[in-house]
Amino acid sequence: MAGPVRKMSEVMLKMAEHILRKSAEDTSDEAAHAALFFANIAWNECVGIDNPRNHHRKIWETFEASNPSFWNELKSNNTDALIDDLVRYKQAHYPEDRRRILICGMMPNGNIRVEWLPTAAPGVDPKWELQLYGLVRTGDQPGAIRFLRKTRGLSRNEAMKQVAAVATGLGIK
């Protein structure tokens, strides 16, 4: 990655604001959260973490249930168009940045928190690795162990060691 590394929270704020009609400070919580959520989806799509977009529908439906008019605060109510716009934005402004977003959200104080992983090592499936880290990050160590045993054929002890190493890398005890 050429040049200085920007804080992911700043990058995500810029991307979210790109699809808001007004500044983030002048929007509802639902619109701000949705814009940040769509920015997260677009970013990860650009770095090889692509899930079917409808897979995320329940999340933005939660925002909609809380405030149906939040769509008026976004540039469009077409989620695919919003995400496509954000993909183009990421490619234009951060083409060399291949970090993968593990967690992205807004804190109660309004700050954006992003946990990310560096670019996947050559030969490592970024989607597979993100799933493993996600299981560990959310506290599902048994699920992470099962995932490793199933996808890598590891013994239970080997899988436990690898999960412990991932947890240590994430700063989880």
Coordinates of N, CA and C in Angstrom, one line a residue:
M1 N 0.9 -1.2 0.0 CA 0.0 0.0 0.0 C 0.9 1.2 0.0
A2 N 0.8 2.1 -1.0 CA 1.6 3.2 -1.1 C 1.1 4.4 -0.3
G3 N 2.0 5.2 0.2 CA 1.6 6.4 1.0 C 1.2 6.1 2.4
P4 N 0.9 7.1 3.2 CA 0.6 6.9 4.6 C -0.8 6.1 4.7
V5 N -0.8 5.3 5.7 CA -2.1 4.6 6.0 C -3.0 5.5 6.8
R6 N -4.2 5.7 6.2 CA -5.2 6.5 6.9 C -6.0 5.6 7.9
K7 N -6.5 6.3 8.9 CA -7.3 5.6 9.9 C -8.5 5.1 9.2
M8 N -8.9 3.9 9.4 CA -10.1 3.3 8.7 C -11.3 4.0 9.2
S9 N -11.4 4.5 10.4 CA -12.6 5.2 10.8 C -12.8 6.5 10.0
E10 N -11.7 7.2 9.7 CA -11.8 8.4 8.8 C -12.2 8.0 7.4
V11 N -11.7 6.9 6.9 CA -12.0 6.5 5.6 C -13.5 6.1 5.5
M12 N -14.0 5.3 6.5 CA -15.4 4.9 6.5 C -16.3 6.1 6.6
L13 N -15.9 7.1 7.4 CA -16.8 8.3 7.5 C -16.9 9.0 6.2
K14 N -15.7 9.1 5.5 CA -15.8 9.8 4.1 C -16.6 9.0 3.2
M15 N -16.5 7.7 3.2 CA -17.3 6.9 2.3 C -18.8 7.0 2.7
A16 N -19.1 6.9 3.9 CA -20.5 7.0 4.4 C -21.1 8.4 4.0
E17 N -20.4 9.4 4.2 CA -20.8 10.8 3.8 C -21.1 10.9 2.3
H18 N -20.4 10.1 1.5 CA -20.5 10.2 0.1 C -21.9 9.9 -0.4
I19 N -22.6 9.0 0.4 CA -24.0 8.7 0.0 C -25.1 9.3 0.8
L20 N -24.7 10.2 1.7 CA -25.6 11.0 2.5 C -26.0 12.3 1.7
R21 N -27.2 12.7 1.8 CA -27.6 14.0 1.2 C -27.0 15.2 2.0
K22 N -26.9 15.0 3.4 CA -26.3 16.1 4.2 C -25.1 15.5 5.0
S23 N -24.5 16.3 5.8 CA -23.3 15.8 6.5 C -23.8 14.8 7.6
A24 N -22.9 14.0 8.0 CA -23.3 12.9 9.0 C -23.9 13.5 10.3
E25 N -23.4 14.7 10.7 CA -23.9 15.3 11.9 C -25.4 15.7 11.7
D26 N -25.8 16.0 10.5 CA -27.2 16.5 10.2 C -28.2 15.4 9.8
T27 N -27.8 14.1 10.0 CA -28.7 13.0 9.6 C -29.1 12.2 10.8
S28 N -30.2 11.4 10.6 CA -30.7 10.6 11.7 C -29.7 9.5 12.0
D29 N -29.8 8.9 13.2 CA -28.9 7.8 13.5 C -29.1 6.7 12.5
E30 N -30.3 6.4 12.1 CA -30.6 5.3 11.2 C -29.9 5.5 9.8
A31 N -30.0 6.7 9.3 CA -29.3 7.0 8.0 C -27.8 7.0 8.2
A32 N -27.2 7.5 9.3 CA -25.8 7.4 9.5 C -25.3 6.0 9.6
H33 N -26.1 5.2 10.4 CA -25.7 3.8 10.5 C -25.8 3.0 9.2
A34 N -26.9 3.3 8.4 CA -27.0 2.6 7.2 C -25.9 3.0 6.2
A35 N -25.6 4.3 6.1 CA -24.5 4.7 5.2 C -23.2 4.0 5.6
L36 N -22.9 4.0 6.8 CA -21.7 3.3 7.3 C -21.7 1.8 7.0
F37 N -22.9 1.2 7.2 CA -23.1 -0.2 6.8 C -22.8 -0.5 5.4
F38 N -23.4 0.4 4.5 CA -23.2 0.2 3.0 C -21.8 0.4 2.6
A39 N -21.1 1.4 3.3 CA -19.7 1.6 3.0 C -18.9 0.4 3.4
N40 N -19.2 -0.3 4.5 CA -18.5 -1.5 4.9 C -18.7 -2.6 3.9
I41 N -19.9 -2.8 3.4 CA -20.2 -3.8 2.4 C -19.3 -3.5 1.1
A42 N -19.4 -2.3 0.7 CA -18.7 -1.9 -0.6 C -17.2 -2.1 -0.4
W43 N -16.6 -1.7 0.7 CA -15.2 -1.8 1.0 C -14.8 -3.3 0.9
N44 N -15.5 -4.2 1.6 CA -15.1 -5.6 1.6 C -15.3 -6.2 0.3
E45 N -16.3 -5.8 -0.5 CA -16.5 -6.3 -1.9 C -15.2 -6.0 -2.7
C46 N -14.7 -4.8 -2.5 CA -13.5 -4.4 -3.3 C -12.3 -5.2 -2.9
V47 N -12.2 -5.8 -1.8 CA -11.0 -6.6 -1.4 C -11.3 -8.1 -1.3
G48 N -12.3 -8.5 -2.1 CA -12.6 -9.9 -2.2 C -13.5 -10.6 -1.2
I49 N -14.1 -9.8 -0.4 CA -15.1 -10.4 0.6 C -16.5 -10.0 0.1
D50 N -17.0 -10.9 -0.8 CA -18.3 -10.5 -1.4 C -19.3 -11.6 -0.9
N51 N -20.4 -11.0 -0.3 CA -21.5 -11.8 0.1 C -22.7 -11.4 -0.8
P52 N -23.7 -12.2 -1.0 CA -24.8 -11.7 -1.7 C -25.4 -10.5 -1.0
R53 N -25.7 -9.5 -1.7 CA -26.1 -8.3 -1.0 C -27.4 -8.4 -0.3
N54 N -28.3 -9.3 -0.7 CA -29.6 -9.5 0.0 C -29.3 -10.2 1.3
H55 N -28.1 -10.8 1.5 CA -27.8 -11.4 2.8 C -27.8 -10.4 3.9
H56 N -27.7 -9.1 3.6 CA -27.6 -8.1 4.6 C -29.0 -7.4 4.8
R57 N -30.0 -7.8 4.1 CA -31.3 -7.1 4.0 C -31.9 -6.9 5.4
K58 N -31.8 -7.8 6.3 CA -32.4 -7.7 7.6 C -31.8 -6.6 8.4
I59 N -30.6 -6.2 8.2 CA -30.0 -5.1 8.9 C -30.5 -3.8 8.5
W60 N -30.6 -3.5 7.2 CA -31.2 -2.2 6.8 C -32.7 -2.2 7.0
E61 N -33.3 -3.4 7.1 CA -34.8 -3.4 7.4 C -35.0 -3.0 8.9
T62 N -34.0 -3.2 9.7 CA -34.1 -2.8 11.1 C -34.0 -1.3 11.2
F63 N -33.2 -0.7 10.4 CA -33.1 0.8 10.4 C -34.5 1.4 9.9
E64 N -35.0 0.7 8.8 CA -36.2 1.1 8.2 C -37.4 1.0 9.2
A65 N -37.4 0.0 10.0 CA -38.5 -0.2 11.0 C -38.5 0.9 12.0
S66 N -37.3 1.3 12.4 CA -37.1 2.3 13.4 C -37.4 3.7 12.8
N67 N -37.1 4.0 11.6 CA -37.3 5.3 11.0 C -37.5 5.1 9.5
P68 N -38.7 4.9 9.0 CA -38.9 4.6 7.6 C -38.5 5.7 6.6
S69 N -38.4 6.9 7.1 CA -38.0 8.0 6.3 C -36.5 8.2 6.1
F70 N -35.7 7.3 6.8 CA -34.2 7.5 6.7 C -33.7 7.4 5.3
W71 N -34.5 6.7 4.4 CA -34.0 6.6 3.0 C -34.0 8.0 2.3
N72 N -34.8 8.9 2.8 CA -34.8 10.3 2.2 C -33.5 11.0 2.5
E73 N -32.7 10.5 3.5 CA -31.5 11.1 3.8 C -30.3 10.6 3.0
L74 N -30.5 9.5 2.3 CA -29.5 8.9 1.4 C -29.7 9.4 0.0
K75 N -28.7 9.3 -0.8 CA -28.8 9.7 -2.2 C -29.8 8.8 -3.0
S76 N -30.1 7.7 -2.5 CA -31.0 6.7 -3.2 C -31.6 5.8 -2.2
N77 N -32.7 5.1 -2.6 CA -33.2 4.0 -1.8 C -32.9 2.7 -2.5
N78 N -32.1 2.7 -3.5 CA -31.7 1.5 -4.2 C -30.4 1.1 -3.6
T79 N -30.4 0.0 -2.8 CA -29.2 -0.4 -2.1 C -28.1 -0.8 -3.0
D80 N -28.5 -1.5 -4.1 CA -27.4 -1.9 -5.0 C -26.7 -0.7 -5.7
A81 N -27.5 0.3 -6.0 CA -26.9 1.6 -6.6 C -26.0 2.3 -5.6
L82 N -26.5 2.3 -4.3 CA -25.6 2.9 -3.3 C -24.3 2.2 -3.1
I83 N -24.4 0.9 -3.0 CA -23.2 0.1 -2.8 C -22.3 0.2 -4.1
D84 N -22.9 0.1 -5.3 CA -22.1 0.3 -6.5 C -21.4 1.6 -6.5
D85 N -22.1 2.7 -6.1 CA -21.5 4.0 -6.0 C -20.3 4.0 -5.1
L86 N -20.5 3.4 -3.9 CA -19.4 3.3 -2.9 C -18.2 2.4 -3.4
V87 N -18.5 1.4 -4.2 CA -17.4 0.6 -4.8 C -16.6 1.5 -5.7
R88 N -17.2 2.3 -6.5 CA -16.5 3.2 -7.4 C -15.7 4.2 -6.6
Y89 N -16.3 4.7 -5.5 CA -15.6 5.7 -4.7 C -14.4 5.1 -4.1
K90 N -14.5 3.9 -3.6 CA -13.3 3.2 -2.9 C -12.2 3.0 -4.0
Q91 N -12.6 2.5 -5.2 CA -11.6 2.2 -6.2 C -10.9 3.5 -6.7
A92 N -11.7 4.6 -6.7 CA -11.1 5.9 -7.1 C -10.2 6.5 -6.1
H93 N -10.6 6.4 -4.8 CA -9.9 7.1 -3.7 C -8.9 6.3 -2.9
Y94 N -9.1 5.0 -2.9 CA -8.2 4.1 -2.1 C -7.9 2.8 -2.8
P95 N -7.4 2.9 -4.1 CA -7.3 1.7 -4.9 C -6.2 0.7 -4.4
E96 N -5.2 1.2 -3.7 CA -4.2 0.3 -3.2 C -4.4 -0.3 -1.8
D97 N -5.4 0.3 -1.1 CA -5.7 -0.2 0.3 C -6.5 -1.4 0.2
R98 N -5.9 -2.5 0.7 CA -6.5 -3.9 0.6 C -6.9 -4.4 2.0
R99 N -6.9 -3.5 3.0 CA -7.3 -4.0 4.4 C -8.7 -4.5 4.3
R100 N -9.0 -5.5 5.2 CA -10.3 -6.1 5.2 C -11.0 -5.7 6.5
I101 N -12.3 -5.3 6.5 CA -13.0 -4.8 7.6 C -13.6 -6.0 8.3
L102 N -13.3 -6.2 9.6 CA -13.8 -7.2 10.4 C -15.1 -6.7 11.1
I103 N -15.0 -5.5 11.7 CA -16.1 -4.9 12.4 C -16.1 -3.4 12.1
C104 N -17.3 -2.9 11.9 CA -17.4 -1.4 11.6 C -18.7 -1.0 12.2
G105 N -18.7 0.0 13.0 CA -19.9 0.5 13.6 C -19.7 1.8 14.3
M106 N -20.8 2.3 14.8 CA -20.8 3.6 15.4 C -21.0 3.4 16.9
M107 N -20.2 4.0 17.7 CA -20.2 3.9 19.1 C -21.3 4.9 19.7
P108 N -21.7 4.6 20.9 CA -22.8 5.5 21.5 C -22.4 7.0 21.5
N109 N -21.1 7.3 21.6 CA -20.7 8.7 21.6 C -20.6 9.3 20.2
G110 N -20.9 8.5 19.1 CA -20.9 9.0 17.8 C -19.6 8.7 17.0
N111 N -18.6 8.2 17.7 CA -17.3 7.9 17.1 C -17.5 6.6 16.3
I112 N -16.7 6.5 15.2 CA -16.8 5.3 14.4 C -15.6 4.4 14.8
R113 N -16.0 3.1 15.0 CA -14.9 2.1 15.4 C -14.8 1.1 14.3
V114 N -13.6 0.8 13.8 CA -13.4 -0.1 12.8 C -12.2 -1.1 13.2
E115 N -12.5 -2.3 13.2 CA -11.4 -3.3 13.4 C -11.2 -4.0 12.0
W116 N -9.9 -4.0 11.6 CA -9.6 -4.5 10.3 C -8.4 -5.5 10.4
L117 N -8.3 -6.2 9.3 CA -7.2 -7.2 9.1 C -6.4 -6.7 7.9
P118 N -5.1 -6.9 8.0 CA -4.2 -6.6 6.9 C -4.6 -7.4 5.6
T119 N -4.0 -7.0 4.5 CA -4.2 -7.7 3.3 C -3.9 -9.2 3.5
A120 N -4.8 -10.1 2.9 CA -4.6 -11.5 3.0 C -3.2 -11.9 2.4
A121 N -2.5 -12.8 3.1 CA -1.3 -13.3 2.6 C -1.5 -14.1 1.3
P122 N -0.5 -14.1 0.4 CA -0.7 -14.9 -0.9 C -1.1 -16.3 -0.6
G123 N -2.1 -16.8 -1.3 CA -2.6 -18.1 -1.2 C -3.7 -18.3 -0.1
V124 N -3.9 -17.3 0.7 CA -5.0 -17.3 1.7 C -6.3 -16.8 1.2
D125 N -7.3 -17.5 1.3 CA -8.7 -17.1 0.9 C -9.1 -16.0 1.9
P126 N -9.3 -14.8 1.4 CA -9.6 -13.7 2.3 C -11.0 -13.9 3.0
K127 N -11.9 -14.4 2.3 CA -13.3 -14.7 2.8 C -13.2 -15.7 3.9
W128 N -12.5 -16.8 3.7 CA -12.3 -17.8 4.7 C -11.7 -17.3 6.0
E129 N -10.6 -16.5 5.8 CA -9.9 -15.9 6.9 C -10.8 -15.0 7.7
L130 N -11.5 -14.1 7.0 CA -12.4 -13.2 7.7 C -13.5 -13.9 8.5
Q131 N -14.0 -15.0 7.9 CA -15.0 -15.8 8.7 C -14.4 -16.4 9.9
L132 N -13.2 -16.9 9.9 CA -12.5 -17.4 11.1 C -12.3 -16.3 12.1
Y133 N -11.8 -15.2 11.7 CA -11.6 -14.1 12.6 C -12.9 -13.6 13.2
G134 N -13.9 -13.5 12.3 CA -15.2 -13.1 12.8 C -15.8 -14.0 13.9
L135 N -15.6 -15.3 13.7 CA -16.1 -16.2 14.7 C -15.4 -16.0 16.1
V136 N -14.1 -15.9 16.0 CA -13.3 -15.6 17.2 C -13.6 -14.3 17.8
R137 N -13.7 -13.2 17.0 CA -14.0 -11.9 17.5 C -15.4 -11.8 18.2
T138 N -16.3 -12.6 17.7 CA -17.7 -12.6 18.4 C -17.8 -13.5 19.5
G139 N -16.7 -14.2 19.9 CA -16.7 -15.0 21.1 C -17.1 -16.5 20.8
D140 N -17.3 -16.8 19.5 CA -17.7 -18.2 19.2 C -16.5 -19.1 18.9
Q141 N -15.7 -19.3 20.0 CA -14.5 -20.1 19.8 C -14.9 -21.6 19.5
P142 N -16.0 -22.1 20.0 CA -16.4 -23.5 19.6 C -16.7 -23.5 18.1
G143 N -17.4 -22.5 17.6 CA -17.7 -22.4 16.2 C -16.4 -22.3 15.3
A144 N -15.5 -21.5 15.8 CA -14.2 -21.3 15.1 C -13.4 -22.7 15.1
I145 N -13.5 -23.4 16.1 CA -12.8 -24.7 16.2 C -13.5 -25.6 15.2
R146 N -14.8 -25.7 15.2 CA -15.5 -26.5 14.2 C -15.2 -26.1 12.8
F147 N -15.2 -24.8 12.6 CA -14.9 -24.3 11.2 C -13.5 -24.7 10.8
L148 N -12.5 -24.6 11.6 CA -11.2 -25.1 11.2 C -11.1 -26.6 11.0
R149 N -11.8 -27.3 11.8 CA -11.7 -28.8 11.7 C -12.4 -29.2 10.4
K150 N -13.5 -28.5 10.1 CA -14.2 -28.8 8.8 C -13.5 -28.4 7.6
T151 N -13.0 -27.1 7.6 CA -12.4 -26.6 6.4 C -10.9 -26.9 6.2
R152 N -10.2 -27.2 7.3 CA -8.8 -27.5 7.2 C -8.4 -28.9 7.6
G153 N -9.4 -29.6 8.1 CA -9.1 -31.0 8.6 C -8.2 -31.1 9.8
L154 N -8.2 -30.1 10.6 CA -7.3 -30.1 11.8 C -7.8 -30.9 12.9
S155 N -7.0 -31.4 13.7 CA -7.4 -32.1 14.9 C -8.0 -31.1 15.9
R156 N -8.7 -31.5 16.9 CA -9.3 -30.6 17.8 C -8.2 -29.7 18.5
N157 N -7.1 -30.4 18.9 CA -6.0 -29.7 19.6 C -5.4 -28.6 18.6
E158 N -5.1 -29.0 17.4 CA -4.5 -28.1 16.4 C -5.5 -26.9 16.2
A159 N -6.7 -27.2 16.1 CA -7.7 -26.1 15.8 C -7.8 -25.2 17.1
M160 N -7.7 -25.8 18.3 CA -7.8 -24.9 19.5 C -6.5 -24.0 19.5
K161 N -5.4 -24.5 19.2 CA -4.2 -23.7 19.1 C -4.3 -22.6 18.1
Q162 N -4.8 -22.9 17.0 CA -4.9 -21.8 16.0 C -6.0 -20.8 16.4
V163 N -7.1 -21.2 17.0 CA -8.1 -20.2 17.5 C -7.5 -19.4 18.6
A164 N -6.7 -20.0 19.5 CA -6.0 -19.2 20.5 C -5.0 -18.2 19.9
A165 N -4.3 -18.6 18.9 CA -3.4 -17.6 18.2 C -4.2 -16.5 17.6
V166 N -5.3 -16.8 17.0 CA -6.1 -15.7 16.4 C -6.6 -14.8 17.5
A167 N -7.1 -15.3 18.5 CA -7.6 -14.5 19.7 C -6.5 -13.6 20.2
T168 N -5.3 -14.2 20.4 CA -4.2 -13.4 20.9 C -3.9 -12.2 19.9
G169 N -3.9 -12.5 18.6 CA -3.7 -11.5 17.6 C -4.7 -10.4 17.6
L170 N -6.0 -10.7 18.0 CA -7.0 -9.8 18.1 C -7.1 -9.1 19.5
G171 N -6.2 -9.5 20.4 CA -6.2 -8.9 21.7 C -7.3 -9.4 22.6
I172 N -7.7 -10.6 22.3 CA -8.8 -11.3 23.1 C -8.1 -12.3 24.0
K173 N -8.5 -12.3 25.3 CA -7.9 -13.3 26.2 C -8.6 -14.6 26.1

